[in-house]
C-alpha cells in the first residue's frame, strides 16, 4: 500500500527521504484505503517509519485493531540532490543523472531492492499460514523492492 498524497506529490517534487506529512487529501485517502483493506482482515501491518507512510498505516491499524510495526528498510529511495526538486528542475540541473535515473548522492536501485526485499522477507517469516501482511511504503521503494 502506497502512502496517501502529500503537498510535494501535488507539486511534483521528488520526496525521497525528506519526511513530508500527508496533506488533507492524503489523510482522507488513507482513511478510505483503510476501510477497504480492513475488510480483507489483515493479520499484520508493517510500515516505513516516515510520517507519510506511518500515518497511512495507522489509519489501517485504527480500522483493524492491529499494531503497526515500523521497519526502516521500507523508507523511500534516497534522492540525494534531487529531493525537493521538480522533474523539470532535475532535468535542467542534472541532465546526465536524470538520463540514467540515478540521483547524485542518492541510493541506487540495487540498494533499495536489497533493503526493501529484506524487510519483506523478515515480515513474511512472522506471518502464519493464511495470514495477510499489509506493507505500507513509498512508490519507488515498492516498485523497486517488489521487482527484486
mmCIF file with all atom_site columns, C-alpha atoms in Angstrom:
data_model
loop_
_atom_site.group_PDB
_atom_site.id
_atom_site.type_symbol
_atom_site.label_atom_id
_atom_site.label_alt_id
_atom_site.label_comp_id
_atom_site.label_asym_id
_atom_site.label_entity_id
_atom_site.label_seq_id
_atom_site.pdbx_PDB_ins_code
_atom_site.Cartn_x
_atom_site.Cartn_y
_atom_site.Cartn_z
_atom_site.occupancy
_atom_site.B_iso_or_equiv
_atom_site.pdbx_formal_charge
_atom_site.auth_seq_id
_atom_site.auth_comp_id
_atom_site.auth_asym_id
_atom_site.auth_atom_id
_atom_site.pdbx_PDB_model_num
ATOM 1   C CA . UNK A 1 1   ? 0.000   0.000   0.000   1.00 0.00 ? 1   UNK A CA 1
ATOM 2   C CA . UNK A 1 2   ? 1.448   3.335   -1.017  1.00 0.00 ? 2   UNK A CA 1
ATOM 3   C CA . UNK A 1 3   ? 1.039   6.268   1.342   1.00 0.00 ? 3   UNK A CA 1
ATOM 4   C CA . UNK A 1 4   ? -1.549  8.962   0.738   1.00 0.00 ? 4   UNK A CA 1
ATOM 5   C CA . UNK A 1 5   ? -0.979  12.251  -1.044  1.00 0.00 ? 5   UNK A CA 1
ATOM 6   C CA . UNK A 1 6   ? 1.390   14.941  0.196   1.00 0.00 ? 6   UNK A CA 1
ATOM 7   C CA . UNK A 1 7   ? 1.805   18.568  -0.784  1.00 0.00 ? 7   UNK A CA 1
ATOM 8   C CA . UNK A 1 8   ? 5.011   17.623  -2.607  1.00 0.00 ? 8   UNK A CA 1
ATOM 9   C CA . UNK A 1 9   ? 3.117   14.973  -4.606  1.00 0.00 ? 9   UNK A CA 1
ATOM 10  C CA . UNK A 1 10  ? 0.762   17.703  -5.794  1.00 0.00 ? 10  UNK A CA 1
ATOM 11  C CA . UNK A 1 11  ? 3.697   19.982  -6.641  1.00 0.00 ? 11  UNK A CA 1
ATOM 12  C CA . UNK A 1 12  ? 5.534   17.177  -8.450  1.00 0.00 ? 12  UNK A CA 1
ATOM 13  C CA . UNK A 1 13  ? 8.551   17.336  -6.123  1.00 0.00 ? 13  UNK A CA 1
ATOM 14  C CA . UNK A 1 14  ? 10.924  14.419  -5.559  1.00 0.00 ? 14  UNK A CA 1
ATOM 15  C CA . UNK A 1 15  ? 10.325  13.485  -1.930  1.00 0.00 ? 15  UNK A CA 1
ATOM 16  C CA . UNK A 1 16  ? 12.860  10.743  -1.291  1.00 0.00 ? 16  UNK A CA 1
ATOM 17  C CA . UNK A 1 17  ? 13.787  10.579  2.371   1.00 0.00 ? 17  UNK A CA 1
ATOM 18  C CA . UNK A 1 18  ? 12.520  14.084  3.144   1.00 0.00 ? 18  UNK A CA 1
ATOM 19  C CA . UNK A 1 19  ? 9.876   13.405  5.792   1.00 0.00 ? 19  UNK A CA 1
ATOM 20  C CA . UNK A 1 20  ? 6.801   15.120  4.349   1.00 0.00 ? 20  UNK A CA 1
ATOM 21  C CA . UNK A 1 21  ? 3.393   14.691  6.066   1.00 0.00 ? 21  UNK A CA 1
ATOM 22  C CA . UNK A 1 22  ? 0.159   13.769  4.343   1.00 0.00 ? 22  UNK A CA 1
ATOM 23  C CA . UNK A 1 23  ? -1.972  16.661  3.167   1.00 0.00 ? 23  UNK A CA 1
ATOM 24  C CA . UNK A 1 24  ? -5.751  16.700  3.883   1.00 0.00 ? 24  UNK A CA 1
ATOM 25  C CA . UNK A 1 25  ? -6.485  14.717  0.713   1.00 0.00 ? 25  UNK A CA 1
ATOM 26  C CA . UNK A 1 26  ? -3.833  12.165  1.719   1.00 0.00 ? 26  UNK A CA 1
ATOM 27  C CA . UNK A 1 27  ? -5.415  11.766  5.137   1.00 0.00 ? 27  UNK A CA 1
ATOM 28  C CA . UNK A 1 28  ? -8.770  11.035  3.512   1.00 0.00 ? 28  UNK A CA 1
ATOM 29  C CA . UNK A 1 29  ? -7.132  8.640   1.039   1.00 0.00 ? 29  UNK A CA 1
ATOM 30  C CA . UNK A 1 30  ? -5.539  6.759   3.927   1.00 0.00 ? 30  UNK A CA 1
ATOM 31  C CA . UNK A 1 31  ? -8.874  6.541   5.760   1.00 0.00 ? 31  UNK A CA 1
ATOM 32  C CA . UNK A 1 32  ? -10.700 5.267   2.663   1.00 0.00 ? 32  UNK A CA 1
ATOM 33  C CA . UNK A 1 33  ? -7.996  2.716   1.857   1.00 0.00 ? 33  UNK A CA 1
ATOM 34  C CA . UNK A 1 34  ? -8.047  1.579   5.492   1.00 0.00 ? 34  UNK A CA 1
ATOM 35  C CA . UNK A 1 35  ? -11.794 0.945   5.348   1.00 0.00 ? 35  UNK A CA 1
ATOM 36  C CA . UNK A 1 36  ? -11.381 -1.124  2.179   1.00 0.00 ? 36  UNK A CA 1
ATOM 37  C CA . UNK A 1 37  ? -8.335  -3.083  3.352   1.00 0.00 ? 37  UNK A CA 1
ATOM 38  C CA . UNK A 1 38  ? -9.809  -3.782  6.781   1.00 0.00 ? 38  UNK A CA 1
ATOM 39  C CA . UNK A 1 39  ? -12.458 -5.904  5.055   1.00 0.00 ? 39  UNK A CA 1
ATOM 40  C CA . UNK A 1 40  ? -9.665  -8.267  3.925   1.00 0.00 ? 40  UNK A CA 1
ATOM 41  C CA . UNK A 1 41  ? -8.800  -8.943  7.586   1.00 0.00 ? 41  UNK A CA 1
ATOM 42  C CA . UNK A 1 42  ? -5.063  -8.381  7.569   1.00 0.00 ? 42  UNK A CA 1
ATOM 43  C CA . UNK A 1 43  ? -3.069  -10.094 10.300  1.00 0.00 ? 43  UNK A CA 1
ATOM 44  C CA . UNK A 1 44  ? -0.071  -7.762  10.332  1.00 0.00 ? 44  UNK A CA 1
ATOM 45  C CA . UNK A 1 45  ? 0.848   -4.260  9.187   1.00 0.00 ? 45  UNK A CA 1
ATOM 46  C CA . UNK A 1 46  ? 4.409   -3.128  8.598   1.00 0.00 ? 46  UNK A CA 1
ATOM 47  C CA . UNK A 1 47  ? 5.334   0.357   7.519   1.00 0.00 ? 47  UNK A CA 1
ATOM 48  C CA . UNK A 1 48  ? 8.084   2.730   6.650   1.00 0.00 ? 48  UNK A CA 1
ATOM 49  C CA . UNK A 1 49  ? 8.648   4.955   9.696   1.00 0.00 ? 49  UNK A CA 1
ATOM 50  C CA . UNK A 1 50  ? 8.420   8.087   7.535   1.00 0.00 ? 50  UNK A CA 1
ATOM 51  C CA . UNK A 1 51  ? 5.363   10.056  8.622   1.00 0.00 ? 51  UNK A CA 1
ATOM 52  C CA . UNK A 1 52  ? 3.506   9.925   5.308   1.00 0.00 ? 52  UNK A CA 1
ATOM 53  C CA . UNK A 1 53  ? 3.613   6.114   5.344   1.00 0.00 ? 53  UNK A CA 1
ATOM 54  C CA . UNK A 1 54  ? 3.258   5.693   9.113   1.00 0.00 ? 54  UNK A CA 1
ATOM 55  C CA . UNK A 1 55  ? 0.139   7.897   9.156   1.00 0.00 ? 55  UNK A CA 1
ATOM 56  C CA . UNK A 1 56  ? -1.341  5.866   6.307   1.00 0.00 ? 56  UNK A CA 1
ATOM 57  C CA . UNK A 1 57  ? -0.535  2.625   8.153   1.00 0.00 ? 57  UNK A CA 1
ATOM 58  C CA . UNK A 1 58  ? -2.029  3.934   11.388  1.00 0.00 ? 58  UNK A CA 1
ATOM 59  C CA . UNK A 1 59  ? -5.348  4.549   9.650   1.00 0.00 ? 59  UNK A CA 1
ATOM 60  C CA . UNK A 1 60  ? -5.448  0.832   8.836   1.00 0.00 ? 60  UNK A CA 1
ATOM 61  C CA . UNK A 1 61  ? -4.356  -0.068  12.361  1.00 0.00 ? 61  UNK A CA 1
ATOM 62  C CA . UNK A 1 62  ? -7.197  2.050   13.761  1.00 0.00 ? 62  UNK A CA 1
ATOM 63  C CA . UNK A 1 63  ? -9.677  0.270   11.494  1.00 0.00 ? 63  UNK A CA 1
ATOM 64  C CA . UNK A 1 64  ? -8.437  -3.229  12.383  1.00 0.00 ? 64  UNK A CA 1
ATOM 65  C CA . UNK A 1 65  ? -7.186  -3.011  15.957  1.00 0.00 ? 65  UNK A CA 1
ATOM 66  C CA . UNK A 1 66  ? -3.745  -4.155  14.799  1.00 0.00 ? 66  UNK A CA 1
ATOM 67  C CA . UNK A 1 67  ? -0.443  -2.545  15.755  1.00 0.00 ? 67  UNK A CA 1
ATOM 68  C CA . UNK A 1 68  ? 1.882   -1.101  13.129  1.00 0.00 ? 68  UNK A CA 1
ATOM 69  C CA . UNK A 1 69  ? 5.451   -2.389  13.116  1.00 0.00 ? 69  UNK A CA 1
ATOM 70  C CA . UNK A 1 70  ? 7.879   0.062   11.526  1.00 0.00 ? 70  UNK A CA 1
ATOM 71  C CA . UNK A 1 71  ? 10.883  -1.110  9.551   1.00 0.00 ? 71  UNK A CA 1
ATOM 72  C CA . UNK A 1 72  ? 13.399  1.489   8.366   1.00 0.00 ? 72  UNK A CA 1
ATOM 73  C CA . UNK A 1 73  ? 14.266  -0.695  5.368   1.00 0.00 ? 73  UNK A CA 1
ATOM 74  C CA . UNK A 1 74  ? 10.883  0.304   3.915   1.00 0.00 ? 74  UNK A CA 1
ATOM 75  C CA . UNK A 1 75  ? 11.729  4.017   3.607   1.00 0.00 ? 75  UNK A CA 1
ATOM 76  C CA . UNK A 1 76  ? 11.661  5.710   0.235   1.00 0.00 ? 76  UNK A CA 1
ATOM 77  C CA . UNK A 1 77  ? 14.628  5.738   -2.105  1.00 0.00 ? 77  UNK A CA 1
ATOM 78  C CA . UNK A 1 78  ? 17.080  8.435   -1.104  1.00 0.00 ? 78  UNK A CA 1
ATOM 79  C CA . UNK A 1 79  ? 17.019  11.127  -3.762  1.00 0.00 ? 79  UNK A CA 1
ATOM 80  C CA . UNK A 1 80  ? 20.218  12.888  -2.741  1.00 0.00 ? 80  UNK A CA 1
ATOM 81  C CA . UNK A 1 81  ? 20.442  16.221  -4.546  1.00 0.00 ? 81  UNK A CA 1
ATOM 82  C CA . UNK A 1 82  ? 17.081  15.721  -6.215  1.00 0.00 ? 82  UNK A CA 1
ATOM 83  C CA . UNK A 1 83  ? 14.993  15.924  -3.063  1.00 0.00 ? 83  UNK A CA 1
ATOM 84  C CA . UNK A 1 84  ? 12.603  18.853  -3.104  1.00 0.00 ? 84  UNK A CA 1
ATOM 85  C CA . UNK A 1 85  ? 13.088  19.464  -6.833  1.00 0.00 ? 85  UNK A CA 1
ATOM 86  C CA . UNK A 1 86  ? 10.507  19.063  -9.586  1.00 0.00 ? 86  UNK A CA 1
ATOM 87  C CA . UNK A 1 87  ? 11.189  16.758  -12.522 1.00 0.00 ? 87  UNK A CA 1
ATOM 88  C CA . UNK A 1 88  ? 11.813  19.836  -14.703 1.00 0.00 ? 88  UNK A CA 1
ATOM 89  C CA . UNK A 1 89  ? 14.375  21.187  -12.219 1.00 0.00 ? 89  UNK A CA 1
ATOM 90  C CA . UNK A 1 90  ? 16.068  17.791  -12.057 1.00 0.00 ? 90  UNK A CA 1
ATOM 91  C CA . UNK A 1 91  ? 16.312  17.574  -15.869 1.00 0.00 ? 91  UNK A CA 1
ATOM 92  C CA . UNK A 1 92  ? 17.852  21.054  -16.053 1.00 0.00 ? 92  UNK A CA 1
ATOM 93  C CA . UNK A 1 93  ? 20.305  20.759  -13.146 1.00 0.00 ? 93  UNK A CA 1
ATOM 94  C CA . UNK A 1 94  ? 21.233  17.076  -13.505 1.00 0.00 ? 94  UNK A CA 1
ATOM 95  C CA . UNK A 1 95  ? 20.751  16.049  -17.159 1.00 0.00 ? 95  UNK A CA 1
ATOM 96  C CA . UNK A 1 96  ? 23.181  13.092  -17.113 1.00 0.00 ? 96  UNK A CA 1
ATOM 97  C CA . UNK A 1 97  ? 21.899  11.747  -13.811 1.00 0.00 ? 97  UNK A CA 1
ATOM 98  C CA . UNK A 1 98  ? 18.314  12.237  -14.981 1.00 0.00 ? 98  UNK A CA 1
ATOM 99  C CA . UNK A 1 99  ? 19.017  10.256  -18.146 1.00 0.00 ? 99  UNK A CA 1
ATOM 100 C CA . UNK A 1 100 ? 20.209  7.290   -16.068 1.00 0.00 ? 100 UNK A CA 1
ATOM 101 C CA . UNK A 1 101 ? 17.727  7.989   -13.224 1.00 0.00 ? 101 UNK A CA 1
ATOM 102 C CA . UNK A 1 102 ? 20.480  7.962   -10.625 1.00 0.00 ? 102 UNK A CA 1
ATOM 103 C CA . UNK A 1 103 ? 20.191  10.845  -8.153  1.00 0.00 ? 103 UNK A CA 1
ATOM 104 C CA . UNK A 1 104 ? 23.532  12.359  -7.156  1.00 0.00 ? 104 UNK A CA 1
ATOM 105 C CA . UNK A 1 105 ? 24.238  11.363  -3.579  1.00 0.00 ? 105 UNK A CA 1
ATOM 106 C CA . UNK A 1 106 ? 21.169  9.120   -3.592  1.00 0.00 ? 106 UNK A CA 1
ATOM 107 C CA . UNK A 1 107 ? 20.626  5.398   -3.457  1.00 0.00 ? 107 UNK A CA 1
ATOM 108 C CA . UNK A 1 108 ? 20.969  3.046   -6.378  1.00 0.00 ? 108 UNK A CA 1
ATOM 109 C CA . UNK A 1 109 ? 18.053  0.885   -7.365  1.00 0.00 ? 109 UNK A CA 1
ATOM 110 C CA . UNK A 1 110 ? 20.043  -2.163  -6.272  1.00 0.00 ? 110 UNK A CA 1
ATOM 111 C CA . UNK A 1 111 ? 20.489  -0.743  -2.767  1.00 0.00 ? 111 UNK A CA 1
ATOM 112 C CA . UNK A 1 112 ? 16.769  -0.061  -2.455  1.00 0.00 ? 112 UNK A CA 1
ATOM 113 C CA . UNK A 1 113 ? 15.875  -3.504  -3.815  1.00 0.00 ? 113 UNK A CA 1
ATOM 114 C CA . UNK A 1 114 ? 18.078  -5.308  -1.319  1.00 0.00 ? 114 UNK A CA 1
ATOM 115 C CA . UNK A 1 115 ? 16.869  -3.479  1.774   1.00 0.00 ? 115 UNK A CA 1
ATOM 116 C CA . UNK A 1 116 ? 13.194  -3.492  0.790   1.00 0.00 ? 116 UNK A CA 1
ATOM 117 C CA . UNK A 1 117 ? 13.117  -7.178  -0.095  1.00 0.00 ? 117 UNK A CA 1
ATOM 118 C CA . UNK A 1 118 ? 14.980  -7.995  3.144   1.00 0.00 ? 118 UNK A CA 1
ATOM 119 C CA . UNK A 1 119 ? 12.228  -6.205  5.095   1.00 0.00 ? 119 UNK A CA 1
ATOM 120 C CA . UNK A 1 120 ? 9.561   -8.181  3.229   1.00 0.00 ? 120 UNK A CA 1
ATOM 121 C CA . UNK A 1 121 ? 11.316  -11.462 3.912   1.00 0.00 ? 121 UNK A CA 1
ATOM 122 C CA . UNK A 1 122 ? 11.613  -10.671 7.642   1.00 0.00 ? 122 UNK A CA 1
ATOM 123 C CA . UNK A 1 123 ? 7.948   -9.766  7.834   1.00 0.00 ? 123 UNK A CA 1
ATOM 124 C CA . UNK A 1 124 ? 6.772   -12.799 5.891   1.00 0.00 ? 124 UNK A CA 1
ATOM 125 C CA . UNK A 1 125 ? 8.603   -15.097 8.310   1.00 0.00 ? 125 UNK A CA 1
ATOM 126 C CA . UNK A 1 126 ? 6.228   -13.894 11.045  1.00 0.00 ? 126 UNK A CA 1
ATOM 127 C CA . UNK A 1 127 ? 3.005   -14.351 9.066   1.00 0.00 ? 127 UNK A CA 1
ATOM 128 C CA . UNK A 1 128 ? 1.081   -17.552 9.854   1.00 0.00 ? 128 UNK A CA 1
ATOM 129 C CA . UNK A 1 129 ? -0.310  -19.712 7.065   1.00 0.00 ? 129 UNK A CA 1
ATOM 130 C CA . UNK A 1 130 ? -3.366  -17.981 5.692   1.00 0.00 ? 130 UNK A CA 1
ATOM 131 C CA . UNK A 1 131 ? -2.285  -14.643 7.189   1.00 0.00 ? 131 UNK A CA 1
ATOM 132 C CA . UNK A 1 132 ? -2.338  -11.371 5.314   1.00 0.00 ? 132 UNK A CA 1
ATOM 133 C CA . UNK A 1 133 ? 0.522   -8.885  5.509   1.00 0.00 ? 133 UNK A CA 1
ATOM 134 C CA . UNK A 1 134 ? -0.038  -5.253  4.572   1.00 0.00 ? 134 UNK A CA 1
ATOM 135 C CA . UNK A 1 135 ? 3.118   -3.302  3.774   1.00 0.00 ? 135 UNK A CA 1
ATOM 136 C CA . UNK A 1 136 ? 2.845   0.497   3.747   1.00 0.00 ? 136 UNK A CA 1
ATOM 137 C CA . UNK A 1 137 ? 5.646   2.271   1.958   1.00 0.00 ? 137 UNK A CA 1
ATOM 138 C CA . UNK A 1 138 ? 6.523   4.594   -0.926  1.00 0.00 ? 138 UNK A CA 1
ATOM 139 C CA . UNK A 1 139 ? 6.070   4.446   -4.689  1.00 0.00 ? 139 UNK A CA 1
ATOM 140 C CA . UNK A 1 140 ? 9.658   3.968   -5.830  1.00 0.00 ? 140 UNK A CA 1
ATOM 141 C CA . UNK A 1 141 ? 10.615  1.692   -2.945  1.00 0.00 ? 141 UNK A CA 1
ATOM 142 C CA . UNK A 1 142 ? 7.588   -0.520  -3.557  1.00 0.00 ? 142 UNK A CA 1
ATOM 143 C CA . UNK A 1 143 ? 8.190   -0.789  -7.314  1.00 0.00 ? 143 UNK A CA 1
ATOM 144 C CA . UNK A 1 144 ? 11.904  -1.483  -6.958  1.00 0.00 ? 144 UNK A CA 1
ATOM 145 C CA . UNK A 1 145 ? 11.515  -3.830  -3.994  1.00 0.00 ? 145 UNK A CA 1
ATOM 146 C CA . UNK A 1 146 ? 8.697   -5.882  -5.497  1.00 0.00 ? 146 UNK A CA 1
ATOM 147 C CA . UNK A 1 147 ? 10.524  -6.275  -8.800  1.00 0.00 ? 147 UNK A CA 1
ATOM 148 C CA . UNK A 1 148 ? 13.543  -7.601  -6.914  1.00 0.00 ? 148 UNK A CA 1
#
